[in-house]
CSV table of N, CA and C and ligand atoms in Angstrom, one decimal:
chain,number,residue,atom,x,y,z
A,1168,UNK,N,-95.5,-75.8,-23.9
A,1168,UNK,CA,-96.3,-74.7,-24.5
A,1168,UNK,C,-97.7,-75.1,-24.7
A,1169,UNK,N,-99.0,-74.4,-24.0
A,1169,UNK,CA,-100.2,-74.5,-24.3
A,1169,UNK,C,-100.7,-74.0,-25.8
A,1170,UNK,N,-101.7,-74.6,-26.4
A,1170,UNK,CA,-102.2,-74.1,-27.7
A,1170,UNK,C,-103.5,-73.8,-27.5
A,1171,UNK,N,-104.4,-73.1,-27.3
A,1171,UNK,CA,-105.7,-72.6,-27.4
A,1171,UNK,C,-106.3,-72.5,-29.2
A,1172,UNK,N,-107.4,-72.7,-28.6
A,1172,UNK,CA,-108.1,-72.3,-30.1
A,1172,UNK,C,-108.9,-71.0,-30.3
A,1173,UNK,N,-109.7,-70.6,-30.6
A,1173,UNK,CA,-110.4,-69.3,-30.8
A,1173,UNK,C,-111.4,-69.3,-29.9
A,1174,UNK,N,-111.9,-70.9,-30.1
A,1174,UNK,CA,-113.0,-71.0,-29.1
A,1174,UNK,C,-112.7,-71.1,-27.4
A,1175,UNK,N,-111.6,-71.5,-27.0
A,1175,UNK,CA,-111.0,-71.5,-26.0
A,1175,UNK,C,-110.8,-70.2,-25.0
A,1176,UNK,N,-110.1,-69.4,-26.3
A,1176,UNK,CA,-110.1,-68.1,-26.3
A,1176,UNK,C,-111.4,-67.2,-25.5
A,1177,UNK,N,-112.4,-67.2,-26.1
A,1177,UNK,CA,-113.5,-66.6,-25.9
A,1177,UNK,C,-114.3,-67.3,-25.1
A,1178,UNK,N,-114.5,-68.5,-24.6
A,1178,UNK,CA,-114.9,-69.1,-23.3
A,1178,UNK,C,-114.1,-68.2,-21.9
A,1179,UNK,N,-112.9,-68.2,-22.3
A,1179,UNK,CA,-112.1,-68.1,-21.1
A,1179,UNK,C,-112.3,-66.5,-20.6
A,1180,UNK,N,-112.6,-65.6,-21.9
A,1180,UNK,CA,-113.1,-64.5,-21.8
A,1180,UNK,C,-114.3,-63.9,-20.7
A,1181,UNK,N,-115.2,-65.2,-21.5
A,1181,UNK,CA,-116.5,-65.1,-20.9
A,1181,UNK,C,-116.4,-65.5,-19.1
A,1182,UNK,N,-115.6,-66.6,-19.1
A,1182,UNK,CA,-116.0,-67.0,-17.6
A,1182,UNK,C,-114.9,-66.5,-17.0
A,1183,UNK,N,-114.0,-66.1,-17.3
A,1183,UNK,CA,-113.1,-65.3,-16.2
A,1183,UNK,C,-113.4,-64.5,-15.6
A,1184,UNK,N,-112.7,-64.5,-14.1
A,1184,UNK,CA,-113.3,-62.7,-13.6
A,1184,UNK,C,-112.5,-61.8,-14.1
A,1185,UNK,N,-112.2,-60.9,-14.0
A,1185,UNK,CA,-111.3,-59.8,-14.1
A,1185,UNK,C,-110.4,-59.9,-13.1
A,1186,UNK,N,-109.2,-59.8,-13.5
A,1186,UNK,CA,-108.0,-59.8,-12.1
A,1186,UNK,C,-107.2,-58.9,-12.5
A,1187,UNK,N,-107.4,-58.5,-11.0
A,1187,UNK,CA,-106.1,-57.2,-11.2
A,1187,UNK,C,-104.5,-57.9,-11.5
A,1188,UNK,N,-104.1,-56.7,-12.0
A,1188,UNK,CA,-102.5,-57.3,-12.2
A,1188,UNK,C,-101.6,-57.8,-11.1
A,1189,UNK,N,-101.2,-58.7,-11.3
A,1189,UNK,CA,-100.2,-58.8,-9.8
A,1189,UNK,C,-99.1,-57.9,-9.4
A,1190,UNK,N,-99.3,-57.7,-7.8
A,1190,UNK,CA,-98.0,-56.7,-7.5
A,1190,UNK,C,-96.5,-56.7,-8.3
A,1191,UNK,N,-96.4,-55.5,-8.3
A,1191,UNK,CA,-95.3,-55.4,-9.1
A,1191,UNK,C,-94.2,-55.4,-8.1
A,1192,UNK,N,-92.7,-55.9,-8.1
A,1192,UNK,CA,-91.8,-56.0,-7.1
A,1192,UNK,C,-91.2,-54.8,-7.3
A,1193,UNK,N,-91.5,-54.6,-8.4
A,1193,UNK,CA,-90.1,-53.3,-8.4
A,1193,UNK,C,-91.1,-51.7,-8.0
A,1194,UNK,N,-90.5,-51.3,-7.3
A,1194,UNK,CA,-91.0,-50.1,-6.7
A,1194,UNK,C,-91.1,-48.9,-7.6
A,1195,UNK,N,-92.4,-48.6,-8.2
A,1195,UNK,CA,-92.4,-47.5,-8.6
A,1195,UNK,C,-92.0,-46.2,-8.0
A,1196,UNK,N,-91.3,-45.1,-9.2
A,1196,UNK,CA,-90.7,-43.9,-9.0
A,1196,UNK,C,-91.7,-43.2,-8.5
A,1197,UNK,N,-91.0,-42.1,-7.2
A,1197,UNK,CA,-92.0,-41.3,-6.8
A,1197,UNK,C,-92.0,-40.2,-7.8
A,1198,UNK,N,-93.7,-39.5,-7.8
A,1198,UNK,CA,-93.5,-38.2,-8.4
A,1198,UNK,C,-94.1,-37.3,-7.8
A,1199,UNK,N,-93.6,-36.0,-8.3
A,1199,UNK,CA,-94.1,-34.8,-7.5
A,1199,UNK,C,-95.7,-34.6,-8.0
A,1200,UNK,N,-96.1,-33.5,-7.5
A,1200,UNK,CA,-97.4,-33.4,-7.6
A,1200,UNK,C,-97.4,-32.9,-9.6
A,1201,UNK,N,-96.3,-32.2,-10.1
A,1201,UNK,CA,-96.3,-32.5,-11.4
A,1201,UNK,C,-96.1,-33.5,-12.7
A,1202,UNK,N,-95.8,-34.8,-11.7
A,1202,UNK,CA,-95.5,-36.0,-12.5
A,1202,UNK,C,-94.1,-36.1,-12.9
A,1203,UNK,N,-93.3,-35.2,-12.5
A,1203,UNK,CA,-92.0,-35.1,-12.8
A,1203,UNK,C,-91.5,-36.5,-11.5
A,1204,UNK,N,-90.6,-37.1,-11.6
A,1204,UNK,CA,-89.9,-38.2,-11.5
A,1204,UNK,C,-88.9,-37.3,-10.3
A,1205,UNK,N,-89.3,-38.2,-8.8
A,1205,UNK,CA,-88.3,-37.6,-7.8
A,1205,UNK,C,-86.8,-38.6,-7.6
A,1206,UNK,N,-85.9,-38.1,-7.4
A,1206,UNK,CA,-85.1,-38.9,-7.9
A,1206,UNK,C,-85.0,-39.3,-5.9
A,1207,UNK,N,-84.8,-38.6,-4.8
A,1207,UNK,CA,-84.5,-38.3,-3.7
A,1207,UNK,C,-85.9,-38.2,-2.8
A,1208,UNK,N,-86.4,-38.6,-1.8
A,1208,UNK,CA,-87.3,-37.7,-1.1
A,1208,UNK,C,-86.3,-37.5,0.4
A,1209,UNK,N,-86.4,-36.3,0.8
A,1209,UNK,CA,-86.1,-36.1,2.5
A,1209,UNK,C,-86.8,-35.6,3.4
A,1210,UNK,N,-86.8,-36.1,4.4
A,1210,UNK,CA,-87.8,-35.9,5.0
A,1210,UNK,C,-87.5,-34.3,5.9
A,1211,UNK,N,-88.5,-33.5,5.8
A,1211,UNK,CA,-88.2,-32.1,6.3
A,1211,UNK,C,-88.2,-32.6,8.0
A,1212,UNK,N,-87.0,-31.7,8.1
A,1212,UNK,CA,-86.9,-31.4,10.1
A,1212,UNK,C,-87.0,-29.7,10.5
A,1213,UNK,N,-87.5,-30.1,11.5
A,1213,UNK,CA,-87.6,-28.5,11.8
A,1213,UNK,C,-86.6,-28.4,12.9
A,1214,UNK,N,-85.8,-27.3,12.6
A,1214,UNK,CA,-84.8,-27.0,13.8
A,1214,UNK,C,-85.4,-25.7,14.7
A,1215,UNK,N,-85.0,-25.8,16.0
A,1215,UNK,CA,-84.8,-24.7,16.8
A,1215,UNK,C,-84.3,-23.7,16.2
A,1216,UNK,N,-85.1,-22.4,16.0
A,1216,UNK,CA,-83.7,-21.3,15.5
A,1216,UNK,C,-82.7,-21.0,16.6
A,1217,UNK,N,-81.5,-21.0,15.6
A,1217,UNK,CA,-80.6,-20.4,16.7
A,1217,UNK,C,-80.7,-19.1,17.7
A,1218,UNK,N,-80.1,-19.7,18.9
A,1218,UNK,CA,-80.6,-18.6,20.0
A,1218,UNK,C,-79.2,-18.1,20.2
A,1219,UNK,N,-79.2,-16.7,20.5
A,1219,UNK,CA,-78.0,-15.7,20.5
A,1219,UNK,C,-77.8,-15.2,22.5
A,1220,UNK,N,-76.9,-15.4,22.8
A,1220,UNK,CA,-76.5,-14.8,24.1
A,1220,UNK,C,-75.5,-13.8,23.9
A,1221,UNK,N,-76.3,-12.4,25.1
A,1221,UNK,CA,-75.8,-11.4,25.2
A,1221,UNK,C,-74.6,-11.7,26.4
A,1222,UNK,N,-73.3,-11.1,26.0
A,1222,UNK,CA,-72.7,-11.2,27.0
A,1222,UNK,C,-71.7,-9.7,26.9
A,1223,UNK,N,-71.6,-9.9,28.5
A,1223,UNK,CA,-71.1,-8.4,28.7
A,1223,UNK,C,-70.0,-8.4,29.4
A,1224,UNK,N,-68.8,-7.6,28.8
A,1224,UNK,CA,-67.5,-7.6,28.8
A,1224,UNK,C,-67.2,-6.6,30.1
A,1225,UNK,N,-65.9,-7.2,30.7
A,1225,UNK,CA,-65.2,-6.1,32.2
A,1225,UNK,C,-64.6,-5.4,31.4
A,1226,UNK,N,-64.3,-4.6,32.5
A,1226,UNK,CA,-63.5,-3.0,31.9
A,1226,UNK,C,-63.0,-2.4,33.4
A,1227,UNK,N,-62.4,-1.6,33.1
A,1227,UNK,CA,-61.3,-1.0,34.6
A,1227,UNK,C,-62.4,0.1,35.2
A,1228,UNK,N,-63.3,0.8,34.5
A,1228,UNK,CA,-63.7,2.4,34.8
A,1228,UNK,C,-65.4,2.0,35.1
A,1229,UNK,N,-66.2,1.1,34.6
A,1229,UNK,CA,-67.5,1.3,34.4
A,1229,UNK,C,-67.8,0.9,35.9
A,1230,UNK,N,-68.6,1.7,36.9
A,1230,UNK,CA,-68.9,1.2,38.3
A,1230,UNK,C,-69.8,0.2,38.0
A,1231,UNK,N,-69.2,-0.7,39.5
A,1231,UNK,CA,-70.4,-1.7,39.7
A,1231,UNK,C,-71.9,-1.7,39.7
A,1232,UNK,N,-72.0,-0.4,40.4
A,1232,UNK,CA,-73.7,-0.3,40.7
A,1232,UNK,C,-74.1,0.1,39.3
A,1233,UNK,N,-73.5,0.5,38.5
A,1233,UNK,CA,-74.1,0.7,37.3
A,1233,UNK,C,-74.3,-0.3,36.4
A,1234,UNK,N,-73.4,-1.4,36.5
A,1234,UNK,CA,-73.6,-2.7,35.6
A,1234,UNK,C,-74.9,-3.2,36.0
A,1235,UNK,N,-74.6,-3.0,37.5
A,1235,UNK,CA,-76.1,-3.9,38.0
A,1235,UNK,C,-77.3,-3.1,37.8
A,1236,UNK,N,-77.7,-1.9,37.5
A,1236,UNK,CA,-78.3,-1.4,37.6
A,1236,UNK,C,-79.5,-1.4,35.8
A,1237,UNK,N,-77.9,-1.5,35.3
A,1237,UNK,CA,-78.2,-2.0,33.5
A,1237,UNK,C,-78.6,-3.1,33.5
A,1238,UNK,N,-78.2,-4.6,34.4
A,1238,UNK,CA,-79.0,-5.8,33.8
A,1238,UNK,C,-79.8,-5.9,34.7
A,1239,UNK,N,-80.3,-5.2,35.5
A,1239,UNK,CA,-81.6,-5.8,36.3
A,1239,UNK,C,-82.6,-4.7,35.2
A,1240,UNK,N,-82.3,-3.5,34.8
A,1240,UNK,CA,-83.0,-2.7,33.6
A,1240,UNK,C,-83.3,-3.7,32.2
A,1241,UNK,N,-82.3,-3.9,31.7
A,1241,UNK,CA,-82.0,-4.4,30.5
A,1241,UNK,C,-82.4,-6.2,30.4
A,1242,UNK,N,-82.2,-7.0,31.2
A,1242,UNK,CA,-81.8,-8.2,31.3
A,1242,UNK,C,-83.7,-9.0,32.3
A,1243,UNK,N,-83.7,-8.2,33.3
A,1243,UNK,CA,-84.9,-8.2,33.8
A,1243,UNK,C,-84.5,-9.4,35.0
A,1244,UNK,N,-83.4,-9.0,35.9
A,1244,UNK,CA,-82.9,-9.8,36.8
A,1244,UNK,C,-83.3,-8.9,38.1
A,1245,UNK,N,-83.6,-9.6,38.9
A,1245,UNK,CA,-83.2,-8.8,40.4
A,1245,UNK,C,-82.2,-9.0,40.9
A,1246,UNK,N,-82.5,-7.9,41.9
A,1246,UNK,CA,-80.8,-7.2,42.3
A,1246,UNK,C,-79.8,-8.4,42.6
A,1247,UNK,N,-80.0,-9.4,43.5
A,1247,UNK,CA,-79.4,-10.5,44.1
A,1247,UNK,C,-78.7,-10.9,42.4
A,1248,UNK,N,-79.6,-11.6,41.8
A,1248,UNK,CA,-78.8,-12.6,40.3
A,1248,UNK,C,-77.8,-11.0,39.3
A,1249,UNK,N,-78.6,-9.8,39.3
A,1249,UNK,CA,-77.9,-9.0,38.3
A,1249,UNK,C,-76.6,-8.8,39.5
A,1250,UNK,N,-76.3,-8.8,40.4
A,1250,UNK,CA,-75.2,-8.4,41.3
A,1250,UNK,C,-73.7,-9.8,40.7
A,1251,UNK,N,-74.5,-11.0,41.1
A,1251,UNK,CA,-74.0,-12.4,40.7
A,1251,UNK,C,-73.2,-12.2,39.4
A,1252,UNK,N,-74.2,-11.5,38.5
A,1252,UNK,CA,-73.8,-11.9,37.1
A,1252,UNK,C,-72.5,-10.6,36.6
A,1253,UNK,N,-73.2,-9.9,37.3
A,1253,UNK,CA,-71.8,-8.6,37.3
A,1253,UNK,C,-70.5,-8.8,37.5
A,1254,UNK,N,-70.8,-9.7,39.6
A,1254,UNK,CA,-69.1,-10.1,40.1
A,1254,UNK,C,-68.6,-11.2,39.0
A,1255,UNK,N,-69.2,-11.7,38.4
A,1255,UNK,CA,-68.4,-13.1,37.4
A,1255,UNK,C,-68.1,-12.4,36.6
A,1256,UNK,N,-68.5,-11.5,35.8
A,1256,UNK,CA,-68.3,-10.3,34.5
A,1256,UNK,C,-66.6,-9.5,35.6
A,1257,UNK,N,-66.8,-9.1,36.5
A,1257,UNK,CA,-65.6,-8.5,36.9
A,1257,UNK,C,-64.5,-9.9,37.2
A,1258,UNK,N,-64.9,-10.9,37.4
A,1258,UNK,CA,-63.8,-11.5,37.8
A,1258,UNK,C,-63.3,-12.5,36.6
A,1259,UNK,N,-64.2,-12.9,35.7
A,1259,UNK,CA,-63.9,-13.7,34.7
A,1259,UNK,C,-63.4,-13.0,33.3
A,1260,UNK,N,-63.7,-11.9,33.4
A,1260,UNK,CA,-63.8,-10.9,32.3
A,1260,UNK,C,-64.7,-10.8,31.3
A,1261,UNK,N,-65.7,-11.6,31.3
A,1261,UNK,CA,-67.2,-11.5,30.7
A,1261,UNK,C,-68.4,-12.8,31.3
A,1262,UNK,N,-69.8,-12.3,31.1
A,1262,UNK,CA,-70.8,-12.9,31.7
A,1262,UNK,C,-71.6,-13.0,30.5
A,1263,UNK,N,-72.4,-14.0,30.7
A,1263,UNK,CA,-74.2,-14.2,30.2
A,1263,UNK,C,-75.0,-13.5,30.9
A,1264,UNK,N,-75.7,-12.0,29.9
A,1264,UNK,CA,-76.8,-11.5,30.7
A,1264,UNK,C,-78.1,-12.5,30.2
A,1265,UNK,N,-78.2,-13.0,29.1
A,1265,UNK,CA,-79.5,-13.3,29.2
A,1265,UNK,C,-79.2,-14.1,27.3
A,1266,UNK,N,-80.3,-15.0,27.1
A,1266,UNK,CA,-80.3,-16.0,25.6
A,1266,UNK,C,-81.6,-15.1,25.0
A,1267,UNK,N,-81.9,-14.9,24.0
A,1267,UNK,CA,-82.8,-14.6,23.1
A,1267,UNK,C,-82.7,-14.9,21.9
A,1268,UNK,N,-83.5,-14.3,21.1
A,1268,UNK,CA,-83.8,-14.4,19.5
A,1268,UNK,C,-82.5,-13.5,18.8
A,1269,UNK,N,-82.1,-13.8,17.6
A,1269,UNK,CA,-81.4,-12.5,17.2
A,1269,UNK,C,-81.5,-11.4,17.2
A,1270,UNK,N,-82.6,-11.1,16.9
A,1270,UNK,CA,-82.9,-9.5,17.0
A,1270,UNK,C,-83.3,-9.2,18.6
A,1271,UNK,N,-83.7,-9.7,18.8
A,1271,UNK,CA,-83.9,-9.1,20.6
A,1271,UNK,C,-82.4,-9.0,20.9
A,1272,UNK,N,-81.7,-10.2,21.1
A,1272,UNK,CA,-80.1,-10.0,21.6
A,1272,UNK,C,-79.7,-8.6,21.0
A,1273,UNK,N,-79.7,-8.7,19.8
A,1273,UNK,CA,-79.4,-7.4,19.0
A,1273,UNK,C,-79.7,-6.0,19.8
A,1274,UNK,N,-81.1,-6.3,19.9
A,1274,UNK,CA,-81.8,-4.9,20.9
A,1274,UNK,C,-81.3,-4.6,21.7
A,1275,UNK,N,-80.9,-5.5,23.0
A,1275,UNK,CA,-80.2,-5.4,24.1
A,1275,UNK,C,-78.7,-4.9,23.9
A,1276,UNK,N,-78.1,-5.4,23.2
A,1276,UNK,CA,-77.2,-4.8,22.8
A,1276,UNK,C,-77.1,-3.5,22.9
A,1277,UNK,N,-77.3,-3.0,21.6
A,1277,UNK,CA,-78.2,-1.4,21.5
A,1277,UNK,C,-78.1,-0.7,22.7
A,1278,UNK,N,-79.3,-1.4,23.5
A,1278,UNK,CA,-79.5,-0.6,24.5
A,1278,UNK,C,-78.7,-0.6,25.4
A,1279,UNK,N,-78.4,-1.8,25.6
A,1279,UNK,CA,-76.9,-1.1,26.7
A,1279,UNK,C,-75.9,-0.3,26.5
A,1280,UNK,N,-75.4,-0.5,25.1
A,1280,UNK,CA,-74.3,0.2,24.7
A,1280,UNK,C,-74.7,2.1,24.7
A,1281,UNK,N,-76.1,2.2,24.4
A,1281,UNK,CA,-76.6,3.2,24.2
A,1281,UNK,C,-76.4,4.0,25.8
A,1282,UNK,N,-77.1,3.3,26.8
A,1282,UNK,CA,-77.3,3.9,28.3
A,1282,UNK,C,-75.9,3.8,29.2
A,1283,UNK,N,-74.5,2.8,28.2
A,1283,UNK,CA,-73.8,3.2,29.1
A,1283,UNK,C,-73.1,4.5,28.2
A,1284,UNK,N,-73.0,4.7,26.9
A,1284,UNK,CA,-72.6,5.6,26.2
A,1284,UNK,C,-73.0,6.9,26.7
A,1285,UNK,N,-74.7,7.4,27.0
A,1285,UNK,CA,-75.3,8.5,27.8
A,1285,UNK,C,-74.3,8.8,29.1
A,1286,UNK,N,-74.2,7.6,29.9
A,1286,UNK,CA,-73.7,8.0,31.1
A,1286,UNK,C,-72.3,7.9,31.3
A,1287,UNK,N,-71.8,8.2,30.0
A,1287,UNK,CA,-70.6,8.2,30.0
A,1287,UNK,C,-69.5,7.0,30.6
A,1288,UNK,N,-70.1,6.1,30.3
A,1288,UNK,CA,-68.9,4.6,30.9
A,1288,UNK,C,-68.6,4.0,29.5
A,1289,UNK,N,-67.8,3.3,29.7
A,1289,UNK,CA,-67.1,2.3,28.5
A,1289,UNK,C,-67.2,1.1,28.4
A,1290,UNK,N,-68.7,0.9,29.3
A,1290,UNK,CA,-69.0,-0.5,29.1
A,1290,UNK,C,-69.4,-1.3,27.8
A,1291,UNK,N,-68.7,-2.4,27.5
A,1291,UNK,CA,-69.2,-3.1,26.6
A,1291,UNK,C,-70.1,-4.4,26.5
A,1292,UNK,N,-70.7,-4.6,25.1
A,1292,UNK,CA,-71.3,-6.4,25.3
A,1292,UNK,C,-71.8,-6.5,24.1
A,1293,UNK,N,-71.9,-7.7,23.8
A,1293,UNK,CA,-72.3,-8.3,22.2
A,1293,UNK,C,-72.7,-9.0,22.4
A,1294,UNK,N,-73.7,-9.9,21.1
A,1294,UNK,CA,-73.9,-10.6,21.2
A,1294,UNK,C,-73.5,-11.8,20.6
A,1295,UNK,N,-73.6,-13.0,20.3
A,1295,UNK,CA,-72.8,-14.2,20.1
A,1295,UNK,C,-74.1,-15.4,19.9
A,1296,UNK,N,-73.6,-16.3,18.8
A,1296,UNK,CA,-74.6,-17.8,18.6
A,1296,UNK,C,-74.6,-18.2,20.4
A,1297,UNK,N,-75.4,-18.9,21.0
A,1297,UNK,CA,-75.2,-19.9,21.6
A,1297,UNK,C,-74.4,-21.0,21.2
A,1298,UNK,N,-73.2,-21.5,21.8
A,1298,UNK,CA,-72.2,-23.0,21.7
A,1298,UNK,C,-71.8,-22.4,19.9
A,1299,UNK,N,-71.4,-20.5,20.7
A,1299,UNK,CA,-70.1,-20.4,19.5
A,1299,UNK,C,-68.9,-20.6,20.1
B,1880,LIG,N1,-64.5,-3.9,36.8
B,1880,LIG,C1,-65.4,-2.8,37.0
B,1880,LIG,C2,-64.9,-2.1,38.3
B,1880,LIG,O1,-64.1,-2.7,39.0
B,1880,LIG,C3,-66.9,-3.3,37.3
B,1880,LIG,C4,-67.4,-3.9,36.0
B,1880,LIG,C5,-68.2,-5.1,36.1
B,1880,LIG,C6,-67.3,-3.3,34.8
B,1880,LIG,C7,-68.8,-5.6,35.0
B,1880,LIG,C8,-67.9,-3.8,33.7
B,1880,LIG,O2,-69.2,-5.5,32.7
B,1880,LIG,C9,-68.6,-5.0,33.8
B,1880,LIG,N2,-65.5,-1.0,38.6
């Protein structure tokens, strides 16, 4: 154990530089912007919103030319791909017209149900999460 005197004291005052304190090992708590003490931080991710596909169901009565005529209207296919997407709807008993936002899927929905309802068919289609 060192013993200083008073005069020691105040020499060492005078000629020392000022030193910052040495790093501390232990990691200070984070705080929020109100000094409150975070106990967690996570880091934000941004996801893709979920995308919804319209898909459209077979039926015994609704003519072909009319399905196709609805997703090259509705879906915004030409004739060649809306014809494609029809025969696999008749042969598999439903197809993908098209992926969108929820409320757009939603729309399409609507509107097909709506123009086959006018023309009297019983075509159906919903929409569904993508990789439900
Ligand atoms: N199966 C119907 C027929 O033979 C045609 C059809 C295709 C109906 C697709 C609905 O979503 C559909 N006339």
């Amino acid at each position: 154990m060192q013993h200083f005197t008073v005069i020691d004291r105040i020499f060492c005052m005078a000629t020392d530089k000022p030193q910052n304190p040495p790093p501390s090992p232990v990691r200070k708590p984070d705080r929020d912007e109100g000094g409150s003490v975070v106990l967690e931080r996570r880091t934000e991710k941004v996801k893709p919103p979920q995308m919804y596909q319209v898909v459209m169901l077979n039926d015994d009565y609704t003519p072909m030319e009319f399905v196709v005529v609805v997703i090259q209207e509705f879906f915004g296919k030409d004739l060649e791909a809306a014809t494609q997407i029809m025969l696999k709807i008749h042969l598999d008993g439903k197809g993908v017209c098209g992926v969108y936002s929820k409320d757009v899927a939603a729309t399409k929905v609507d509107q097909v149900l709506d123009a086959a309802h006018k023309a009297g068919h019983p075509l159906k289609c919903i929409s569904e999460p993508v990789d439900f």
